[in-house]
PDB file of C-alpha atoms in Angstrom:
ATOM      1  CA  MET Q   1     -48.142   2.209 -11.814  1.00 44.00           C
ATOM      2  CA  LYS Q   2     -51.554   3.599 -11.126  1.00 45.00           C
ATOM      3  CA  MET Q   3     -52.828   4.865  -7.832  1.00 45.00           C
ATOM      4  CA  ARG Q   4     -56.204   6.504  -7.688  1.00 49.00           C
ATOM      5  CA  GLY Q   5     -57.154   9.432  -5.476  1.00 56.00           C
ATOM      6  CA  GLY Q   6     -55.107  11.324  -2.935  1.00 71.00           C
ATOM      7  CA  ARG Q   7     -51.828  13.120  -3.514  1.00 80.00           C
ATOM      8  CA  ASN Q   8     -48.742  11.711  -5.185  1.00 87.00           C
ATOM      9  CA  LYS Q   9     -45.090  12.716  -5.244  1.00 91.00           C
ATOM     10  CA  ALA Q  10     -41.961  11.249  -6.800  1.00 94.00           C
ATOM     11  CA  SER Q  11     -38.324  12.233  -6.881  1.00 97.00           C
ATOM     12  CA  LEU Q  12     -35.240  10.913  -8.601  1.00 98.00           C
ATOM     13  CA  ARG Q  13     -32.362  10.479  -6.157  1.00 98.00           C
ATOM     14  CA  ILE Q  14     -28.740   9.918  -7.138  1.00 98.00           C
ATOM     15  CA  SER Q  15     -26.311   8.983  -4.385  1.00 97.00           C
ATOM     16  CA  SER Q  16     -22.579   8.428  -4.325  1.00 98.00           C
ATOM     17  CA  LYS Q  17     -19.740   8.213  -1.829  1.00 97.00           C
ATOM     18  CA  ILE Q  18     -17.338   9.255  -4.596  1.00 97.00           C
ATOM     19  CA  THR Q  19     -19.073  11.637  -6.998  1.00 98.00           C
ATOM     20  CA  TYR Q  20     -19.857  15.108  -5.655  1.00 97.00           C
ATOM     21  CA  VAL Q  21     -23.195  16.890  -6.070  1.00 98.00           C
ATOM     22  CA  LYS Q  22     -21.558  19.530  -8.286  1.00 98.00           C
ATOM     23  CA  GLU Q  23     -20.196  16.828 -10.599  1.00 98.00           C
ATOM     24  CA  ILE Q  24     -23.664  15.271 -10.923  1.00 98.00           C
ATOM     25  CA  THR Q  25     -25.179  18.709 -11.546  1.00 98.00           C
ATOM     26  CA  ASP Q  26     -22.575  19.516 -14.195  1.00 98.00           C
ATOM     27  CA  ALA Q  27     -23.033  16.149 -15.920  1.00 98.00           C
ATOM     28  CA  LEU Q  28     -26.844  16.403 -16.021  1.00 98.00           C
ATOM     29  CA  GLU Q  29     -26.840  20.144 -16.771  1.00 98.00           C
ATOM     30  CA  ILE Q  30     -29.679  20.813 -14.319  1.00 98.00           C
ATOM     31  CA  GLU Q  31     -29.739  22.111 -10.754  1.00 98.00           C
ATOM     32  CA  PRO Q  32     -31.118  19.682  -8.165  1.00 98.00           C
ATOM     33  CA  ASP Q  33     -34.309  20.436  -6.272  1.00 98.00           C
ATOM     34  CA  PHE Q  34     -32.535  19.180  -3.148  1.00 97.00           C
ATOM     35  CA  PHE Q  35     -29.126  17.793  -2.244  1.00 97.00           C
ATOM     36  CA  VAL Q  36     -27.045  16.541   0.673  1.00 95.00           C
ATOM     37  CA  GLU Q  37     -23.264  16.560   0.945  1.00 96.00           C
ATOM     38  CA  LYS Q  38     -21.451  13.546   2.374  1.00 96.00           C
ATOM     39  CA  GLY Q  39     -20.284  14.138   5.948  1.00 93.00           C
ATOM     40  CA  THR Q  40     -22.898  16.768   6.798  1.00 92.00           C
ATOM     41  CA  ARG Q  41     -25.193  16.322   9.757  1.00 92.00           C
ATOM     42  CA  ALA Q  42     -28.958  15.984   9.465  1.00 89.00           C
ATOM     43  CA  VAL Q  43     -29.237  18.646  12.175  1.00 91.00           C
ATOM     44  CA  PRO Q  44     -26.215  20.909  11.618  1.00 87.00           C
ATOM     45  CA  ASN Q  45     -25.920  22.247  15.181  1.00 89.00           C
ATOM     46  CA  ASN Q  46     -26.410  18.876  16.871  1.00 92.00           C
ATOM     47  CA  PRO Q  47     -23.144  16.906  17.135  1.00 89.00           C
ATOM     48  CA  LYS Q  48     -25.151  13.728  17.901  1.00 91.00           C
ATOM     49  CA  SER Q  49     -27.335  13.895  14.783  1.00 91.00           C
ATOM     50  CA  TYR Q  50     -27.047  11.520  11.861  1.00 92.00           C
ATOM     51  CA  VAL Q  51     -24.072  12.069   9.530  1.00 92.00           C
ATOM     52  CA  HIS Q  52     -24.863  11.535   5.854  1.00 94.00           C
ATOM     53  CA  PRO Q  53     -22.606   8.756   4.504  1.00 95.00           C
ATOM     54  CA  ALA Q  54     -22.963   9.781   0.849  1.00 97.00           C
ATOM     55  CA  ASN Q  55     -23.695  12.690  -1.440  1.00 97.00           C
ATOM     56  CA  MET Q  56     -27.274  12.839  -2.679  1.00 97.00           C
ATOM     57  CA  TRP Q  57     -28.657  14.792  -5.636  1.00 98.00           C
ATOM     58  CA  GLY Q  58     -32.433  14.962  -6.052  1.00 98.00           C
ATOM     59  CA  LEU Q  59     -34.931  16.029  -8.688  1.00 98.00           C
ATOM     60  CA  GLU Q  60     -38.671  16.140  -8.015  1.00 97.00           C
ATOM     61  CA  SER Q  61     -41.246  15.501 -10.681  1.00 96.00           C
ATOM     62  CA  ASP Q  62     -42.615  18.876 -11.684  1.00 92.00           C
ATOM     63  CA  ILE Q  63     -46.271  17.974 -12.038  1.00 93.00           C
ATOM     64  CA  ASP Q  64     -49.193  18.558  -9.699  1.00 92.00           C
ATOM     65  CA  GLU Q  65     -49.656  16.242  -6.722  1.00 88.00           C
ATOM     66  CA  SER Q  66     -53.186  15.450  -7.911  1.00 85.00           C
ATOM     67  CA  GLU Q  67     -51.748  13.644 -10.952  1.00 86.00           C
ATOM     68  CA  SER Q  68     -51.349   9.855 -10.751  1.00 82.00           C
ATOM     69  CA  LEU Q  69     -48.170   8.329  -9.400  1.00 84.00           C
ATOM     70  CA  ASP Q  70     -47.819   6.746 -12.824  1.00 84.00           C
ATOM     71  CA  ALA Q  71     -47.627  10.248 -14.362  1.00 87.00           C
ATOM     72  CA  HIS Q  72     -44.948  11.309 -11.860  1.00 91.00           C
ATOM     73  CA  LEU Q  73     -42.857   8.233 -12.663  1.00 91.00           C
ATOM     74  CA  ILE Q  74     -43.193   8.766 -16.398  1.00 91.00           C
ATOM     75  CA  ARG Q  75     -42.048  12.389 -16.031  1.00 94.00           C
ATOM     76  CA  LEU Q  76     -38.873  11.262 -14.218  1.00 95.00           C
ATOM     77  CA  ILE Q  77     -38.278   8.407 -16.660  1.00 94.00           C
ATOM     78  CA  GLU Q  78     -38.521  10.863 -19.561  1.00 94.00           C
ATOM     79  CA  PHE Q  79     -35.787  12.927 -17.920  1.00 96.00           C
ATOM     80  CA  ILE Q  80     -33.608   9.829 -17.446  1.00 95.00           C
ATOM     81  CA  GLU Q  81     -34.176   8.746 -21.050  1.00 93.00           C
ATOM     82  CA  SER Q  82     -33.210  12.208 -22.316  1.00 95.00           C
ATOM     83  CA  LYS Q  83     -29.842  11.863 -20.522  1.00 96.00           C
ATOM     84  CA  ILE Q  84     -29.351   8.106 -20.807  1.00 94.00           C
ATOM     85  CA  SER Q  85     -25.656   8.268 -21.768  1.00 95.00           C
ATOM     86  CA  VAL Q  86     -24.966  10.522 -18.769  1.00 97.00           C
ATOM     87  CA  PHE Q  87     -26.768   8.070 -16.491  1.00 95.00           C
ATOM     88  CA  GLU Q  88     -24.777   5.191 -17.966  1.00 94.00           C
ATOM     89  CA  ASN Q  89     -21.550   7.066 -17.127  1.00 96.00           C
ATOM     90  CA  LEU Q  90     -22.769   8.021 -13.645  1.00 97.00           C
ATOM     91  CA  SER Q  91     -23.739   4.409 -12.931  1.00 95.00           C
ATOM     92  CA  GLN Q  92     -20.014   3.629 -12.532  1.00 96.00           C
ATOM     93  CA  THR Q  93     -19.923   5.584  -9.237  1.00 97.00           C
ATOM     94  CA  CYS Q  94     -23.551   6.369  -8.385  1.00 97.00           C
ATOM     95  CA  GLU Q  95     -26.706   4.584  -7.329  1.00 96.00           C
ATOM     96  CA  PHE Q  96     -30.166   5.647  -8.480  1.00 96.00           C
ATOM     97  CA  ASN Q  97     -33.634   5.389  -7.041  1.00 96.00           C
ATOM     98  CA  ILE Q  98     -37.023   6.944  -7.514  1.00 96.00           C
ATOM     99  CA  PHE Q  99     -38.702   7.648  -4.197  1.00 95.00           C
ATOM    100  CA  CYS Q 100     -42.488   7.821  -4.407  1.00 93.00           C
ATOM    101  CA  GLY Q 101     -44.985   8.976  -1.840  1.00 89.00           C
ATOM    102  CA  TYR Q 102     -48.681   8.160  -1.988  1.00 83.00           C
ATOM    103  CA  PHE Q 103     -50.990  10.079   0.326  1.00 79.00           C
ATOM    104  CA  PRO Q 104     -54.468   8.508  -0.003  1.00 75.00           C
ATOM    105  CA  ASP Q 105     -57.634  10.491   0.373  1.00 71.00           C
ATOM    106  CA  GLY Q 106     -59.304   7.829   2.493  1.00 68.00           C
ATOM    107  CA  HIS Q 107     -59.944   5.300  -0.248  1.00 63.00           C
ATOM    108  CA  THR Q 108     -58.298   1.935  -0.646  1.00 63.00           C
ATOM    109  CA  GLY Q 109     -55.448   2.193  -3.121  1.00 63.00           C
ATOM    110  CA  HIS Q 110     -53.760  -0.345  -5.315  1.00 65.00           C
ATOM    111  CA  LEU Q 111     -50.608  -0.577  -7.419  1.00 65.00           C
ATOM    112  CA  SER Q 112     -50.339  -1.786 -10.970  1.00 68.00           C
ATOM    113  CA  PHE Q 113     -47.373  -1.581 -13.331  1.00 73.00           C
ATOM    114  CA  SER Q 114     -47.904  -1.405 -17.068  1.00 79.00           C
ATOM    115  CA  PRO Q 115     -45.565  -3.504 -19.234  1.00 85.00           C
ATOM    116  CA  GLU Q 116     -44.416  -0.302 -20.999  1.00 86.00           C
ATOM    117  CA  LEU Q 117     -43.481   1.358 -17.708  1.00 85.00           C
ATOM    118  CA  LEU Q 118     -41.615  -1.738 -16.508  1.00 82.00           C
ATOM    119  CA  LYS Q 119     -39.661  -1.911 -19.764  1.00 86.00           C
ATOM    120  CA  ARG Q 120     -38.687   1.752 -19.543  1.00 88.00           C
ATOM    121  CA  LEU Q 121     -37.496   1.282 -15.956  1.00 84.00           C
ATOM    122  CA  THR Q 122     -34.920  -1.300 -17.083  1.00 83.00           C
ATOM    123  CA  ALA Q 123     -32.872   1.279 -19.048  1.00 79.00           C
ATOM    124  CA  ILE Q 124     -30.605   1.862 -16.044  1.00 79.00           C
ATOM    125  CA  PRO Q 125     -30.170   0.032 -12.734  1.00 85.00           C
ATOM    126  CA  ILE Q 126     -32.716   1.888 -10.610  1.00 90.00           C
ATOM    127  CA  GLU Q 127     -34.630   1.047  -7.470  1.00 92.00           C
ATOM    128  CA  ILE Q 128     -38.225   2.175  -7.037  1.00 91.00           C
ATOM    129  CA  ILE Q 129     -39.260   2.952  -3.457  1.00 92.00           C
ATOM    130  CA  ILE Q 130     -42.926   3.518  -2.688  1.00 89.00           C
ATOM    131  CA  LYS Q 131     -43.983   4.839   0.676  1.00 88.00           C
ATOM    132  CA  MET Q 132     -47.701   4.708   1.328  1.00 83.00           C
ATOM    133  CA  TYR Q 133     -48.965   7.029   4.021  1.00 78.00           C
ATOM    134  CA  GLU Q 134     -52.136   6.479   6.037  1.00 74.00           C
ATOM    135  CA  PRO Q 135     -54.927   8.989   5.510  1.00 66.00           C
ATOM    136  CA  LEU Q 136     -55.263  11.638   8.181  1.00 55.00           C
ATOM    137  CA  ALA Q 137     -57.939  10.822  10.763  1.00 55.00           C
ATOM    138  CA  ASP Q 138     -60.330  13.423   9.350  1.00 53.00           C
ATOM    139  CA  GLU Q 139     -59.858  12.066   5.801  1.00 47.00           C
ATOM    140  CA  LYS Q 140     -60.899   8.448   6.539  1.00 45.00           C
ATOM    141  CA  VAL Q 141     -64.124   7.317   4.953  1.00 42.00           C
TER     142      VAL Q 141
END
């Protein structure tokens, strides 16, 4: 997927109502960049805030936001491919997605998926979520 200009982010998210964050961490042998425990509140001191229905383990791509979204996805796919047997085991109790954010710099963007990238994404059942943000008012052309 190629998106030109702006800033780009992507993170791998693993969620489960059964498997705990520590179990995912132990299986993948890497600490998450962020996580949420099932049953915790979005705002801890607010009894009316959203309660997380599942555990979530997250890993952000570790490349600069100026790099293409394609590069962020490839970085996360390389991680998945390096641990493919672990992901196959986790798929019994976990769901996977890659959450992408595109922050344009005022230019019109477009998406395109290369056949190679699409093929690599079929290694495990994974959803790709792309959130496109509007440019800030002072960034519009």
